[in-house]
Amino acid sequence: MKQEEFENLYQSHLTPVYRYCYLRLGSKEAAEDVAQVVFEKVWTAKESYRDQGKTPLAYLFTIARNAIIDRLRRNEAVPLDPQTPAFLAIEDENHDPRDASRQREATEMVYQGLAKLDEEPREVLMLRYIAELPYEDISLLL
């Protein structure tokens, strides 16, 4: 991977990676740290990267998921309360502003259901409806 390819990957995928980290960790600082770790690992492994059929976002989320698990094991962050719609304040330049109200409504419904689920089903829904990963990527990730 060349530097320009990495920069494009970073610019196009930072927001979904950060949002996922924030939702799992519940802390802006922890999410920033883990997102940084994700892209550092990608940069470090750029020469040894082998395409395993995953999309770039699924690859990044796999790294993020493992980094989050490591961080939670060390008890450095508290998972976000599913009723907190704080992630809506995170700007996402890839969406049309007219979609904001529809997104907010869908998110509220998802959060209501998330509160009732165990960890794995909650993560699947977060990956699909919040991180907007395709089903194929979610199945590869989990």
PDB file of C-alpha atoms in Angstrom:
ATOM      1  CA  MET A   1       0.000   0.000   0.000  1.00  0.00           C
ATOM      2  CA  LYS A   2       1.398   3.350  -1.007  1.00  0.00           C
ATOM      3  CA  GLN A   3       1.136   6.490   1.078  1.00  0.00           C
ATOM      4  CA  GLU A   4      -1.521   7.974  -1.199  1.00  0.00           C
ATOM      5  CA  GLU A   5      -3.650   4.825  -0.924  1.00  0.00           C
ATOM      6  CA  PHE A   6      -3.308   4.918   2.846  1.00  0.00           C
ATOM      7  CA  GLU A   7      -4.335   8.596   2.946  1.00  0.00           C
ATOM      8  CA  ASN A   8      -7.423   7.833   0.855  1.00  0.00           C
ATOM      9  CA  LEU A   9      -8.281   4.898   3.122  1.00  0.00           C
ATOM     10  CA  TYR A  10      -7.855   7.091   6.187  1.00  0.00           C
ATOM     11  CA  GLN A  11      -9.955   9.952   4.842  1.00  0.00           C
ATOM     12  CA  SER A  12     -12.789   7.779   3.618  1.00  0.00           C
ATOM     13  CA  HIS A  13     -13.008   5.429   6.625  1.00  0.00           C
ATOM     14  CA  LEU A  14     -11.994   7.415   9.705  1.00  0.00           C
ATOM     15  CA  THR A  15     -15.542   8.514  10.570  1.00  0.00           C
ATOM     16  CA  PRO A  16     -17.121   5.032  10.583  1.00  0.00           C
ATOM     17  CA  VAL A  17     -14.157   3.559  12.479  1.00  0.00           C
ATOM     18  CA  TYR A  18     -14.244   6.358  15.057  1.00  0.00           C
ATOM     19  CA  ARG A  19     -18.031   6.111  15.416  1.00  0.00           C
ATOM     20  CA  TYR A  20     -17.822   2.357  16.012  1.00  0.00           C
ATOM     21  CA  CYS A  21     -15.066   2.819  18.592  1.00  0.00           C
ATOM     22  CA  TYR A  22     -17.001   5.575  20.329  1.00  0.00           C
ATOM     23  CA  LEU A  23     -20.156   3.512  20.549  1.00  0.00           C
ATOM     24  CA  ARG A  24     -18.308   0.519  21.946  1.00  0.00           C
ATOM     25  CA  LEU A  25     -16.111   2.447  24.392  1.00  0.00           C
ATOM     26  CA  GLY A  26     -18.333   5.360  25.428  1.00  0.00           C
ATOM     27  CA  SER A  27     -15.457   7.807  25.608  1.00  0.00           C
ATOM     28  CA  LYS A  28     -14.291  10.320  23.039  1.00  0.00           C
ATOM     29  CA  GLU A  29     -10.678  10.000  24.161  1.00  0.00           C
ATOM     30  CA  ALA A  30     -10.734   6.203  24.165  1.00  0.00           C
ATOM     31  CA  ALA A  31     -12.350   6.163  20.711  1.00  0.00           C
ATOM     32  CA  GLU A  32      -9.714   8.545  19.367  1.00  0.00           C
ATOM     33  CA  ASP A  33      -6.957   6.382  20.823  1.00  0.00           C
ATOM     34  CA  VAL A  34      -8.333   3.162  19.376  1.00  0.00           C
ATOM     35  CA  ALA A  35      -9.017   4.727  15.964  1.00  0.00           C
ATOM     36  CA  GLN A  36      -5.407   5.907  15.948  1.00  0.00           C
ATOM     37  CA  VAL A  37      -4.226   2.401  16.856  1.00  0.00           C
ATOM     38  CA  VAL A  38      -6.289   0.964  13.990  1.00  0.00           C
ATOM     39  CA  PHE A  39      -4.692   3.176  11.369  1.00  0.00           C
ATOM     40  CA  GLU A  40      -1.215   2.756  12.892  1.00  0.00           C
ATOM     41  CA  LYS A  41      -1.595  -1.014  12.582  1.00  0.00           C
ATOM     42  CA  VAL A  42      -2.731  -0.690   8.972  1.00  0.00           C
ATOM     43  CA  TRP A  43       0.243   1.538   8.170  1.00  0.00           C
ATOM     44  CA  THR A  44       2.676  -0.774   9.959  1.00  0.00           C
ATOM     45  CA  ALA A  45       1.321  -3.850   8.172  1.00  0.00           C
ATOM     46  CA  LYS A  46       0.989  -2.235   4.755  1.00  0.00           C
ATOM     47  CA  GLU A  47       3.778  -4.334   3.249  1.00  0.00           C
ATOM     48  CA  SER A  48       2.476  -7.645   4.599  1.00  0.00           C
ATOM     49  CA  TYR A  49      -1.221  -7.002   3.922  1.00  0.00           C
ATOM     50  CA  ARG A  50      -2.919  -9.826   2.010  1.00  0.00           C
ATOM     51  CA  ASP A  51      -6.384  -9.451   0.539  1.00  0.00           C
ATOM     52  CA  GLN A  52      -8.591 -12.041   2.255  1.00  0.00           C
ATOM     53  CA  GLY A  53     -11.799 -11.068   0.508  1.00  0.00           C
ATOM     54  CA  LYS A  54     -12.814  -8.416   3.027  1.00  0.00           C
ATOM     55  CA  THR A  55     -13.697  -4.886   2.083  1.00  0.00           C
ATOM     56  CA  PRO A  56     -11.384  -2.206   3.488  1.00  0.00           C
ATOM     57  CA  LEU A  57     -14.005  -1.232   6.068  1.00  0.00           C
ATOM     58  CA  ALA A  58     -14.419  -4.816   7.275  1.00  0.00           C
ATOM     59  CA  TYR A  59     -10.632  -5.080   7.564  1.00  0.00           C
ATOM     60  CA  LEU A  60     -10.506  -1.864   9.613  1.00  0.00           C
ATOM     61  CA  PHE A  61     -13.415  -2.943  11.813  1.00  0.00           C
ATOM     62  CA  THR A  62     -11.723  -6.265  12.516  1.00  0.00           C
ATOM     63  CA  ILE A  63      -8.668  -4.416  13.784  1.00  0.00           C
ATOM     64  CA  ALA A  64     -10.879  -1.977  15.731  1.00  0.00           C
ATOM     65  CA  ARG A  65     -12.903  -4.770  17.306  1.00  0.00           C
ATOM     66  CA  ASN A  66      -9.764  -6.527  18.527  1.00  0.00           C
ATOM     67  CA  ALA A  67      -8.273  -3.276  19.842  1.00  0.00           C
ATOM     68  CA  ILE A  68     -11.525  -2.482  21.661  1.00  0.00           C
ATOM     69  CA  ILE A  69     -11.614  -5.933  23.236  1.00  0.00           C
ATOM     70  CA  ASP A  70      -8.026  -5.473  24.425  1.00  0.00           C
ATOM     71  CA  ARG A  71      -8.848  -2.061  25.854  1.00  0.00           C
ATOM     72  CA  LEU A  72     -11.994  -3.280  27.625  1.00  0.00           C
ATOM     73  CA  ARG A  73     -10.031  -6.156  29.153  1.00  0.00           C
ATOM     74  CA  ARG A  74      -7.767  -3.545  30.695  1.00  0.00           C
ATOM     75  CA  ASN A  75     -10.889  -1.714  31.954  1.00  0.00           C
ATOM     76  CA  GLU A  76      -9.824   1.578  30.381  1.00  0.00           C
ATOM     77  CA  ALA A  77     -13.256   2.518  29.088  1.00  0.00           C
ATOM     78  CA  VAL A  78     -16.878   2.026  30.037  1.00  0.00           C
ATOM     79  CA  PRO A  79     -19.231   0.860  27.282  1.00  0.00           C
ATOM     80  CA  LEU A  80     -21.667   3.519  26.105  1.00  0.00           C
ATOM     81  CA  ASP A  81     -25.212   3.451  27.408  1.00  0.00           C
ATOM     82  CA  PRO A  82     -27.278   2.461  24.336  1.00  0.00           C
ATOM     83  CA  GLN A  83     -29.806   5.185  25.156  1.00  0.00           C
ATOM     84  CA  THR A  84     -27.210   7.926  24.658  1.00  0.00           C
ATOM     85  CA  PRO A  85     -27.467   9.352  21.136  1.00  0.00           C
ATOM     86  CA  ALA A  86     -24.121  11.145  21.498  1.00  0.00           C
ATOM     87  CA  PHE A  87     -22.773   9.731  18.274  1.00  0.00           C
ATOM     88  CA  LEU A  88     -25.187  11.932  16.306  1.00  0.00           C
ATOM     89  CA  ALA A  89     -22.877  14.857  17.040  1.00  0.00           C
ATOM     90  CA  ILE A  90     -20.122  13.135  15.044  1.00  0.00           C
ATOM     91  CA  GLU A  91     -20.203  14.626  11.572  1.00  0.00           C
ATOM     92  CA  ASP A  92     -20.249  12.269   8.642  1.00  0.00           C
ATOM     93  CA  GLU A  93     -19.426  13.968   5.373  1.00  0.00           C
ATOM     94  CA  ASN A  94     -20.563  10.990   3.299  1.00  0.00           C
ATOM     95  CA  HIS A  95     -24.298  11.520   3.928  1.00  0.00           C
ATOM     96  CA  ASP A  96     -26.761  13.960   2.466  1.00  0.00           C
ATOM     97  CA  PRO A  97     -27.903  16.423   5.189  1.00  0.00           C
ATOM     98  CA  ARG A  98     -31.537  15.673   4.311  1.00  0.00           C
ATOM     99  CA  ASP A  99     -31.010  12.152   5.608  1.00  0.00           C
ATOM    100  CA  ALA A 100     -30.260  13.393   9.131  1.00  0.00           C
ATOM    101  CA  SER A 101     -33.823  13.293  10.421  1.00  0.00           C
ATOM    102  CA  ARG A 102     -34.439   9.835   8.958  1.00  0.00           C
ATOM    103  CA  GLN A 103     -31.154   8.636  10.437  1.00  0.00           C
ATOM    104  CA  ARG A 104     -32.032  10.058  13.851  1.00  0.00           C
ATOM    105  CA  GLU A 105     -35.429   8.356  13.865  1.00  0.00           C
ATOM    106  CA  ALA A 106     -33.970   4.999  12.840  1.00  0.00           C
ATOM    107  CA  THR A 107     -31.202   5.357  15.411  1.00  0.00           C
ATOM    108  CA  GLU A 108     -33.666   5.965  18.240  1.00  0.00           C
ATOM    109  CA  MET A 109     -35.534   2.782  17.334  1.00  0.00           C
ATOM    110  CA  VAL A 110     -32.289   0.812  17.187  1.00  0.00           C
ATOM    111  CA  TYR A 111     -31.180   2.147  20.586  1.00  0.00           C
ATOM    112  CA  GLN A 112     -34.453   1.107  22.176  1.00  0.00           C
ATOM    113  CA  GLY A 113     -33.923  -2.427  20.935  1.00  0.00           C
ATOM    114  CA  LEU A 114     -30.208  -2.469  21.745  1.00  0.00           C
ATOM    115  CA  ALA A 115     -30.879  -1.977  25.425  1.00  0.00           C
ATOM    116  CA  LYS A 116     -32.685  -5.314  25.502  1.00  0.00           C
ATOM    117  CA  LEU A 117     -30.056  -7.409  23.710  1.00  0.00           C
ATOM    118  CA  ASP A 118     -26.983  -9.380  24.721  1.00  0.00           C
ATOM    119  CA  GLU A 119     -23.535  -8.218  23.545  1.00  0.00           C
ATOM    120  CA  GLU A 120     -23.203 -10.134  20.256  1.00  0.00           C
ATOM    121  CA  PRO A 121     -26.627  -9.291  18.778  1.00  0.00           C
ATOM    122  CA  ARG A 122     -26.144  -5.686  19.911  1.00  0.00           C
ATOM    123  CA  GLU A 123     -22.817  -5.545  18.077  1.00  0.00           C
ATOM    124  CA  VAL A 124     -24.356  -6.930  14.880  1.00  0.00           C
ATOM    125  CA  LEU A 125     -26.999  -4.210  14.928  1.00  0.00           C
ATOM    126  CA  MET A 126     -24.418  -1.517  15.661  1.00  0.00           C
ATOM    127  CA  LEU A 127     -22.283  -2.682  12.753  1.00  0.00           C
ATOM    128  CA  ARG A 128     -25.247  -2.715  10.376  1.00  0.00           C
ATOM    129  CA  TYR A 129     -27.264   0.341  11.343  1.00  0.00           C
ATOM    130  CA  ILE A 130     -24.712   2.640  12.910  1.00  0.00           C
ATOM    131  CA  ALA A 131     -21.493   1.756  11.131  1.00  0.00           C
ATOM    132  CA  GLU A 132     -23.503   0.894   7.988  1.00  0.00           C
ATOM    133  CA  LEU A 133     -21.473  -2.181   7.123  1.00  0.00           C
ATOM    134  CA  PRO A 134     -22.905  -4.528   4.499  1.00  0.00           C
ATOM    135  CA  TYR A 135     -24.080  -7.911   5.750  1.00  0.00           C
ATOM    136  CA  GLU A 136     -21.198  -9.688   4.006  1.00  0.00           C
ATOM    137  CA  ASP A 137     -18.646  -7.601   5.924  1.00  0.00           C
ATOM    138  CA  ILE A 138     -20.417  -8.188   9.224  1.00  0.00           C
ATOM    139  CA  SER A 139     -20.357 -11.942   8.686  1.00  0.00           C
ATOM    140  CA  LEU A 140     -16.640 -11.823   7.893  1.00  0.00           C
ATOM    141  CA  LEU A 141     -15.959  -9.639  10.913  1.00  0.00           C
ATOM    142  CA  LEU A 142     -17.810 -11.829  13.380  1.00  0.00           C
TER     143      LEU A 142
END
